[in-house]
Coordinates of C-alpha atoms and ligand atoms in Angstrom, one line a residue:
M131 CA 62.6 130.9 220.9
V132 CA 62.1 134.7 221.1
I133 CA 61.0 137.1 218.3
S134 CA 61.0 140.9 218.9
D135 CA 60.2 143.9 216.8
C136 CA 63.0 145.9 218.5
N137 CA 66.4 146.0 217.0
G138 CA 69.0 144.1 218.9
M139 CA 66.5 142.9 221.6
E140 CA 66.4 139.2 220.9
P141 CA 69.8 138.2 222.3
E142 CA 69.0 140.3 225.4
L143 CA 65.7 138.5 226.0
M144 CA 67.4 135.1 225.3
D145 CA 69.8 135.9 228.2
V146 CA 66.7 136.0 230.5
V147 CA 65.2 132.9 228.9
R148 CA 68.3 130.9 229.6
L149 CA 68.1 131.7 233.3
F150 CA 65.1 129.3 233.5
A151 CA 65.7 125.6 232.6
G152 CA 63.0 124.6 230.1
A153 CA 62.1 128.1 229.0
E154 CA 64.0 127.8 225.7
E155 CA 61.1 125.5 224.5
L156 CA 58.6 128.4 224.9
A157 CA 57.4 130.4 221.9
I158 CA 57.8 134.1 222.9
S159 CA 57.2 137.2 220.9
H160 CA 57.8 140.7 222.1
S161 CA 56.9 144.2 221.0
G162 CA 58.3 147.4 222.6
R163 CA 57.5 151.1 222.3
F164 CA 58.5 154.4 224.0
S165 CA 56.2 157.3 223.9
G166 CA 54.9 160.0 226.3
G167 CA 57.6 159.1 228.9
K168 CA 56.4 155.5 229.0
F169 CA 58.2 152.3 228.0
S170 CA 55.6 149.7 227.0
N171 CA 56.5 146.1 226.6
T172 CA 54.0 143.5 225.3
F173 CA 54.7 139.7 225.3
L174 CA 52.9 136.7 223.9
V175 CA 54.1 133.6 225.6
E176 CA 52.6 130.4 224.2
G177 CA 49.6 132.5 223.1
E178 CA 49.1 134.2 226.4
A179 CA 49.4 138.1 226.4
F180 CA 51.2 140.2 229.0
S181 CA 51.8 144.0 229.1
F182 CA 54.1 146.1 231.2
S183 CA 54.6 149.9 231.4
D184 CA 57.5 151.7 233.0
E185 CA 58.1 155.4 233.3
G186 CA 61.4 157.0 232.2
E187 CA 63.1 160.1 230.9
P188 CA 66.0 159.0 228.8
A189 CA 68.6 161.8 228.2
G190 CA 69.3 160.6 224.6
E191 CA 69.0 157.8 222.1
T192 CA 71.7 155.6 223.8
E193 CA 69.9 155.8 227.2
K194 CA 66.6 155.2 225.6
K195 CA 67.8 152.0 224.0
S196 CA 69.4 150.9 227.2
L197 CA 66.2 151.5 229.3
M198 CA 64.1 149.8 226.6
K199 CA 66.3 146.7 227.1
R200 CA 66.2 146.9 230.8
Y201 CA 62.4 147.1 231.1
A202 CA 61.8 144.4 228.4
K203 CA 64.1 142.0 230.3
L204 CA 62.4 142.8 233.5
G205 CA 58.9 142.2 232.0
L206 CA 60.0 138.8 230.6
Y207 CA 61.7 137.9 233.9
M208 CA 58.4 138.6 235.7
I209 CA 56.5 136.3 233.3
L210 CA 59.0 133.5 233.6
R211 CA 59.4 133.7 237.4
S212 CA 55.7 133.2 237.9
R213 CA 55.5 130.5 235.2
F214 CA 58.4 128.5 236.7
G215 CA 57.6 129.5 240.3
R216 CA 61.1 130.6 241.0
D217 CA 62.9 133.8 242.0
L218 CA 66.5 134.1 240.9
P219 CA 69.3 135.6 243.0
W220 CA 70.0 138.4 240.6
G221 CA 66.5 138.9 239.3
S222 CA 66.4 140.2 235.8
L223 CA 70.0 141.3 235.8
T224 CA 72.0 139.4 233.3
G225 CA 75.1 141.5 232.9
I226 CA 78.6 140.4 233.9
R227 CA 79.3 143.3 236.2
P228 CA 76.5 144.2 238.7
T229 CA 78.9 146.4 240.6
R230 CA 79.6 148.4 237.4
L231 CA 75.9 149.2 237.2
A232 CA 75.9 150.2 240.9
Y233 CA 78.8 152.6 240.3
K234 CA 77.0 154.1 237.3
E235 CA 74.0 154.8 239.5
L236 CA 76.2 156.4 242.2
E237 CA 78.1 158.4 239.6
A238 CA 74.8 159.7 238.3
G239 CA 74.0 160.9 241.9
R240 CA 71.5 158.1 242.7
D241 CA 71.6 155.3 245.3
F242 CA 71.9 152.0 243.5
V243 CA 69.5 150.1 245.8
P244 CA 66.1 151.3 244.3
L245 CA 67.2 150.2 240.8
F246 CA 68.4 146.8 242.0
R247 CA 65.2 146.3 243.9
K248 CA 63.2 147.2 240.8
L249 CA 65.2 144.7 238.8
M250 CA 64.2 142.1 241.5
V251 CA 67.7 141.4 242.8
S252 CA 67.6 139.6 246.1
E253 CA 68.1 141.6 249.3
E254 CA 71.2 139.4 250.1
N255 CA 72.8 140.3 246.8
I256 CA 72.0 144.0 247.1
A257 CA 73.8 143.9 250.4
L258 CA 76.7 141.9 248.8
V259 CA 77.1 144.6 246.1
G260 CA 77.2 147.3 248.9
E261 CA 79.9 145.3 250.7
V262 CA 81.9 144.8 247.5
L263 CA 81.8 148.5 246.8
A264 CA 83.0 149.2 250.4
G265 CA 85.7 146.6 249.9
Q266 CA 87.0 148.4 246.9
R267 CA 87.3 151.8 248.7
G268 CA 90.9 153.1 248.4
I269 CA 91.5 150.8 245.4
Y270 CA 88.8 151.6 242.8
E271 CA 90.0 154.6 240.9
R272 CA 89.0 156.0 237.5
R273 CA 92.0 158.0 236.5
E274 CA 93.4 158.6 232.9
G275 CA 96.6 156.7 232.4
N276 CA 96.1 153.9 235.0
C277 CA 97.1 150.6 233.5
D278 CA 97.4 147.0 234.4
L279 CA 99.6 144.5 232.6
F280 CA 98.5 140.9 231.8
I281 CA 100.8 138.3 230.5
S282 CA 99.2 135.1 229.2
L283 CA 100.9 131.7 229.5
P284 CA 98.4 129.3 228.0
F285 CA 100.0 126.0 229.2
C286 CA 98.6 123.5 231.7
P287 CA 99.7 120.1 233.1
T288 CA 96.3 118.6 232.0
K289 CA 93.0 120.1 230.9
C290 CA 90.2 120.3 233.5
D291 CA 86.8 119.2 232.3
Y292 CA 85.0 122.4 233.2
C293 CA 87.6 124.8 231.7
S294 CA 87.2 126.6 228.4
F295 CA 90.4 128.6 228.5
I296 CA 92.4 128.2 225.3
T297 CA 95.0 126.1 227.0
A298 CA 96.1 122.6 226.2
P299 CA 98.1 120.0 228.2
I300 CA 101.7 121.2 227.8
A301 CA 102.7 117.8 226.5
R302 CA 100.9 118.7 223.3
T303 CA 102.1 122.4 223.0
R304 CA 105.7 122.1 224.4
Q305 CA 107.2 122.6 220.9
Y306 CA 105.8 126.2 220.8
V307 CA 107.2 127.4 224.1
P308 CA 110.6 128.8 222.9
A309 CA 109.0 130.8 220.1
Y310 CA 106.1 131.8 222.4
L311 CA 108.5 133.2 225.0
E312 CA 110.4 135.2 222.3
A313 CA 107.1 136.7 221.1
L314 CA 106.2 137.6 224.7
E315 CA 109.5 139.3 225.2
R316 CA 109.1 141.3 222.0
E317 CA 105.6 142.3 223.0
L318 CA 106.7 143.4 226.5
E319 CA 109.7 145.4 225.1
A320 CA 107.4 147.2 222.7
S321 CA 104.9 148.0 225.6
I322 CA 107.3 150.0 227.7
S323 CA 106.3 153.4 226.2
A324 CA 102.6 152.5 226.1
I325 CA 102.1 152.1 229.9
G326 CA 101.1 155.1 231.9
H327 CA 100.8 154.6 235.6
L328 CA 101.3 150.8 236.2
R329 CA 99.0 149.5 239.0
S330 CA 99.7 145.8 238.8
V331 CA 101.2 143.0 236.8
Y332 CA 99.4 139.6 236.4
V333 CA 101.0 136.5 234.9
G334 CA 98.1 134.3 234.2
G335 CA 97.0 131.4 232.1
G336 CA 96.7 128.6 231.9
T337 CA 99.1 127.6 234.7
P338 CA 102.3 129.7 234.5
F339 CA 104.2 127.2 236.6
A340 CA 103.5 124.5 234.0
V341 CA 106.6 125.8 232.0
E342 CA 110.2 124.9 233.1
A343 CA 111.9 127.1 235.7
E344 CA 114.3 128.7 233.1
E345 CA 111.4 129.5 230.9
L346 CA 109.4 131.1 233.7
A347 CA 112.5 133.1 234.6
R348 CA 112.5 134.7 231.1
V349 CA 108.9 135.8 231.5
L350 CA 109.4 137.2 235.0
A351 CA 112.6 139.0 234.0
A352 CA 110.8 140.7 231.0
A353 CA 107.8 141.6 233.3
A354 CA 110.2 143.0 236.0
K355 CA 111.7 145.4 233.4
L356 CA 108.3 147.1 233.1
R357 CA 107.5 147.0 236.8
T358 CA 109.8 149.6 238.0
N359 CA 107.5 151.0 240.7
G360 CA 107.1 148.0 243.0
C361 CA 103.4 147.6 242.2
E362 CA 101.4 144.4 242.9
F363 CA 102.8 141.5 240.9
T364 CA 100.8 138.3 240.8
V365 CA 101.8 134.9 239.3
E366 CA 98.8 132.6 238.9
A367 CA 101.2 129.8 239.7
G368 CA 98.2 127.5 239.7
R369 CA 98.2 123.9 240.4
P370 CA 100.1 122.2 243.1
D371 CA 101.3 119.4 240.8
V372 CA 103.8 121.9 239.2
F373 CA 104.9 123.7 242.3
T374 CA 108.7 123.6 242.9
R375 CA 110.9 125.6 245.3
E376 CA 113.0 126.7 242.3
K377 CA 110.0 128.4 240.7
L378 CA 109.0 130.0 244.0
D379 CA 112.6 131.2 244.4
L380 CA 112.3 132.9 241.0
C381 CA 109.1 134.6 242.0
R382 CA 110.9 136.0 245.0
E383 CA 113.9 137.0 242.9
Y384 CA 111.8 139.0 240.5
G385 CA 109.7 140.7 243.1
V386 CA 106.4 138.8 242.8
T387 CA 104.0 139.8 245.6
R388 CA 101.1 137.4 245.2
I389 CA 100.6 133.8 243.9
C390 CA 97.7 131.5 243.4
I391 CA 97.5 128.0 244.8
N392 CA 94.2 126.9 243.3
A393 CA 92.3 124.0 244.8
Q394 CA 88.8 124.1 243.1
S395 CA 88.0 121.4 245.7
F396 CA 89.7 119.6 248.5
S397 CA 87.8 116.4 247.8
D398 CA 90.1 113.8 246.1
R399 CA 87.1 112.2 244.5
T400 CA 86.1 115.5 242.8
L401 CA 89.6 116.4 241.8
E402 CA 89.9 113.2 240.0
A403 CA 86.5 113.5 238.4
I404 CA 87.2 117.0 237.0
G405 CA 90.6 115.9 235.5
R406 CA 93.0 117.6 237.9
R407 CA 96.1 115.5 238.4
H408 CA 96.6 116.4 242.1
T409 CA 95.2 115.5 245.5
A410 CA 94.2 117.5 248.5
E411 CA 97.5 116.3 250.1
D412 CA 99.4 118.0 247.2
L413 CA 97.5 121.2 248.0
F414 CA 98.6 121.1 251.6
R415 CA 102.2 120.5 250.5
A416 CA 102.0 123.5 248.1
F417 CA 100.7 125.8 250.9
D418 CA 103.6 124.6 253.2
M419 CA 106.2 125.0 250.5
A420 CA 105.0 128.6 249.7
A421 CA 104.6 129.7 253.4
P422 CA 108.2 130.8 254.1
Y423 CA 108.2 133.1 251.0
G424 CA 105.6 135.4 252.5
F425 CA 103.7 136.0 249.3
D426 CA 100.0 136.9 249.5
V427 CA 98.2 133.8 248.4
N428 CA 94.9 133.4 246.6
C429 CA 93.0 130.1 246.4
D430 CA 90.2 129.4 244.0
L431 CA 87.2 127.1 244.8
I432 CA 84.3 126.2 242.5
A433 CA 80.8 125.5 243.8
G434 CA 78.7 123.1 241.9
L435 CA 81.4 120.8 240.5
T436 CA 80.0 117.7 238.8
G437 CA 79.0 115.1 241.3
E438 CA 80.1 117.1 244.4
S439 CA 77.7 117.2 247.3
V440 CA 76.9 120.3 249.4
E441 CA 78.8 118.7 252.3
E442 CA 81.9 118.2 250.2
F443 CA 81.8 121.8 249.0
C444 CA 81.3 123.0 252.6
R445 CA 84.2 120.9 253.8
S446 CA 86.4 122.6 251.1
V447 CA 85.3 126.0 252.4
D448 CA 86.2 125.0 255.9
T449 CA 89.6 123.6 254.8
V450 CA 90.6 126.7 252.8
I451 CA 89.7 128.9 255.7
S452 CA 91.9 126.8 258.0
L453 CA 94.8 127.3 255.6
G454 CA 94.3 131.1 255.8
P455 CA 95.3 132.4 252.4
E456 CA 94.9 136.2 252.0
N457 CA 92.4 135.9 249.2
I458 CA 89.8 133.2 248.5
T459 CA 87.8 133.2 245.3
V460 CA 84.5 131.3 245.2
H461 CA 83.4 130.6 241.6
T462 CA 80.1 129.1 240.6
L463 CA 80.4 126.4 238.0
C464 CA 79.7 127.7 234.6
L465 CA 79.0 125.8 231.4
K466 CA 81.3 127.1 228.7
K467 CA 81.8 126.4 225.1
G468 CA 85.1 124.6 224.5
A469 CA 85.0 122.8 227.9
K470 CA 84.7 119.0 228.0
L471 CA 81.9 119.4 230.5
K472 CA 79.8 121.2 227.8
E473 CA 80.0 118.2 225.5
E474 CA 78.6 116.0 228.2
T475 CA 76.0 118.3 229.8
E476 CA 73.2 120.4 228.4
T477 CA 72.3 122.4 231.5
L478 CA 73.8 122.6 235.0
S479 CA 71.8 121.4 237.9
E480 CA 70.8 123.9 240.6
G481 CA 70.7 121.3 243.3
G482 CA 72.2 122.7 246.4
M483 CA 73.8 125.7 244.8
S484 CA 72.0 128.3 247.0
E485 CA 73.0 126.3 250.1
M486 CA 76.7 126.2 249.0
I487 CA 76.8 129.9 248.2
A488 CA 75.1 130.8 251.4
Y489 CA 77.5 128.6 253.4
S490 CA 80.6 130.1 251.8
R491 CA 79.3 133.7 252.4
E492 CA 78.5 133.0 256.1
K493 CA 81.8 131.1 256.9
L494 CA 84.1 133.5 255.0
A495 CA 82.5 136.5 256.7
Q496 CA 82.8 134.9 260.1
A497 CA 86.5 134.1 259.4
G498 CA 87.2 137.8 258.8
Y499 CA 87.2 137.8 254.9
R500 CA 85.4 140.6 253.1
P501 CA 84.0 140.4 249.5
Y502 CA 85.9 142.8 247.2
Y503 CA 85.1 141.8 243.6
L504 CA 82.2 140.1 242.0
Y505 CA 81.3 139.1 238.5
R506 CA 78.9 136.9 236.7
Q507 CA 78.9 134.9 233.5
K508 CA 76.3 133.3 231.2
Y509 CA 75.2 129.7 232.0
M510 CA 76.2 129.8 235.6
A511 CA 74.8 127.0 237.9
G512 CA 71.8 128.4 239.7
A513 CA 72.4 131.9 238.1
H514 CA 74.7 132.8 240.9
E515 CA 78.1 134.6 240.7
N516 CA 81.8 134.6 241.4
V517 CA 83.1 136.4 244.5
G518 CA 86.6 137.3 245.5
W519 CA 87.1 137.5 249.3
T520 CA 90.0 139.1 251.0
K521 CA 91.5 139.5 254.5
P522 CA 91.5 143.2 255.5
G523 CA 94.0 145.3 253.4
K524 CA 94.9 142.5 251.1
A525 CA 92.5 143.1 248.1
C526 CA 94.0 142.4 244.7
V527 CA 94.2 145.6 242.6
Y528 CA 94.3 143.7 239.4
N529 CA 91.0 142.0 240.0
V530 CA 89.3 145.2 241.0
D531 CA 90.6 147.1 237.9
V532 CA 89.7 144.2 235.5
M533 CA 86.2 143.7 236.9
E534 CA 85.3 147.4 237.1
E535 CA 87.0 148.2 233.7
S536 CA 88.4 151.3 235.5
A537 CA 91.9 151.1 234.1
D538 CA 93.6 150.2 230.8
N539 CA 94.6 146.6 230.5
L540 CA 97.7 145.9 228.3
A541 CA 97.5 142.2 227.7
V542 CA 100.2 140.2 225.9
G543 CA 100.3 136.7 224.6
S544 CA 97.8 134.5 222.8
N545 CA 94.2 134.8 223.7
A546 CA 94.8 138.1 225.5
I547 CA 92.4 141.0 225.2
S548 CA 93.9 144.5 225.7
K549 CA 91.5 147.2 226.7
K550 CA 92.0 151.0 226.4
V551 CA 89.5 152.8 228.6
F552 CA 88.4 156.3 227.3
L553 CA 87.1 157.6 230.6
R554 CA 85.7 160.9 229.4
E555 CA 83.8 159.3 226.6
D556 CA 82.7 156.4 228.8
R557 CA 83.8 153.8 226.2
I558 CA 86.3 151.0 225.9
E559 CA 88.3 149.8 222.8
R560 CA 89.4 146.2 222.8
L561 CA 92.1 144.4 220.9
G562 CA 92.1 140.6 221.0
S563 CA 95.1 138.4 220.0
P564 CA 94.6 135.1 218.2
K565 CA 93.5 132.3 220.4
D566 CA 95.7 129.5 219.0
I567 CA 99.4 129.7 219.5
P568 CA 100.7 129.2 215.9
T569 CA 98.4 132.0 214.6
Y570 CA 99.5 134.2 217.4
L571 CA 103.1 133.6 216.6
Q572 CA 102.5 134.5 212.9
K573 CA 100.6 137.7 213.7
V574 CA 102.6 139.0 216.7
D575 CA 104.3 141.9 214.8
K576 CA 101.0 143.2 213.4
L577 CA 99.6 142.9 216.9
I578 CA 102.4 145.0 218.4
E579 CA 101.8 147.6 215.8
E580 CA 98.0 147.8 216.4
R581 CA 98.4 147.9 220.1
T582 CA 100.9 150.7 220.0
K583 CA 98.5 152.7 217.9
L584 CA 95.6 151.9 220.3
F585 CA 97.5 152.9 223.4
R586 CA 98.8 156.1 221.9
A587 CA 95.2 157.2 221.0
Ligands
SAM232 C1 92.3 130.7 234.2 S1 91.9 129.6 235.5 C2 93.6 129.5 236.0 C3 93.8 128.7 237.2 C4 94.9 127.7 237.2 N1 95.2 127.2 236.0 C5 94.3 126.5 238.0 O1 93.4 125.8 237.5 O2 94.7 126.2 239.1 C6 91.2 130.7 236.7 C7 90.0 130.1 237.5 O3 88.8 130.1 236.8 C8 88.0 129.2 237.4 N2 87.2 128.5 236.3 C9 87.7 128.1 235.2 N3 86.7 127.5 234.4 C10 85.5 127.6 235.2 C11 84.2 127.2 235.0 N4 83.8 126.6 233.9 N5 83.3 127.5 236.0 C12 83.7 128.1 237.1 N6 85.0 128.5 237.3 C13 85.9 128.2 236.4 C14 88.8 128.2 238.2 O4 88.5 128.4 239.6 C15 90.2 128.6 237.9 O5 91.0 128.5 239.0
SF4_233 S1 91.4 125.4 235.3 FE1 93.5 126.0 235.2 S2 94.7 124.1 235.1 FE2 92.6 123.6 234.6 S3 92.5 123.7 232.3 FE3 91.8 125.7 233.2 S4 93.6 127.0 233.2 FE4 94.3 124.8 233.0

């Protein structure tokens, strides 16, 4: 437990505590001050006192608060790393977007490396951030009016144990599909005037291919009406157990440029254990089926899946490389509220995580893939990260824009969060839609009204 005399500090310090298994049992109190150009942080951990002092010249109140948090977290990280005898790959950084912090440093005219070193990020990860920034060159753009469109289809064939997305097996939600599609069409129609420069469209989920072909056609047709400039168009088709030629034909007909064929693992034992209803053989068939269409393909893997060995994960990396999709995303297993896994597991084991991540980085780089986006979440196994890899020239604009929050995101459907980015004021306004489908259907008109207002602001 953490107690602090600084406003809003306790949740920040708890984020550091949770990085170390067992640290939640410790009694920690914190006191922070800023005076005479010095941030002073004092901690009592199980009765033992520690003090830290860092220099800084904050430009205003907001920056002062932000630096206070940064140095307090660093102080606590230093105490815990020596108490638990462990360095973590991202040091005291707990934020979701390390690259955003790097861009902020660069935009302030400073190199990001000294700050990352001070925060005790590993040299490998500092280099990774540099490579991701390089991978985003020519795509990353902060320009007023840039916008991406997200369409949520929260339906899946079965629910995977690790997944917390608000999505249910379609057998249980099928009755909502017609009304849901109607609501989506209304939302999209009303969005036409709200979109400035459209950079990409992403139909995600869930598993968009879980709906019937004629239902998918309605969504793609409505999206295609907004996508008049031929920009990137992804359908997170998803799992191979719902792949059909008919659905792929529709993707081609409506101008889709990129699809996802997600594996998570190529081990049949793991796929069964995590509640996926397909095998590795089904994945190979889906890749073969999609090949003649010429879409860019993304394939997701997860490191640290329950019961999976380092060898099994490494074999999945080799297999996906041999299939040669344009994009490969390597996720680190994450314990999320709402997932079945969370009910069964308190903390995730770190066993082998560093080896798996190191192997994926080495092999993907050797195979010519480059990292182009990166994000972290709370409760990730081994405190690692998710990295999107791409073949040269094939980076996904949508992923870059979303991770860097550099463009508006107009998101329709249930459990979708629209974001309006006010670049000059360096702030973002969000508008979330209800997570469950019946409530979303009830509130869709109000939602359309609120979003129109937000995007006109
Ligand atoms: C919204 S899901 C949609 C993908 C698609 N429905 C499928 O499963 O094939 C996007 C990706 O997030 C990743 N993911 C979901 N839950 C995760 C978790 N708890 N830990 C790590 N990655 C996770 C998976 O790799 C998944 O493919
Ligand atoms: S990982 Fe994909 S298929 Fe599995 S429950 Fe989540 S969204 Fe659905």
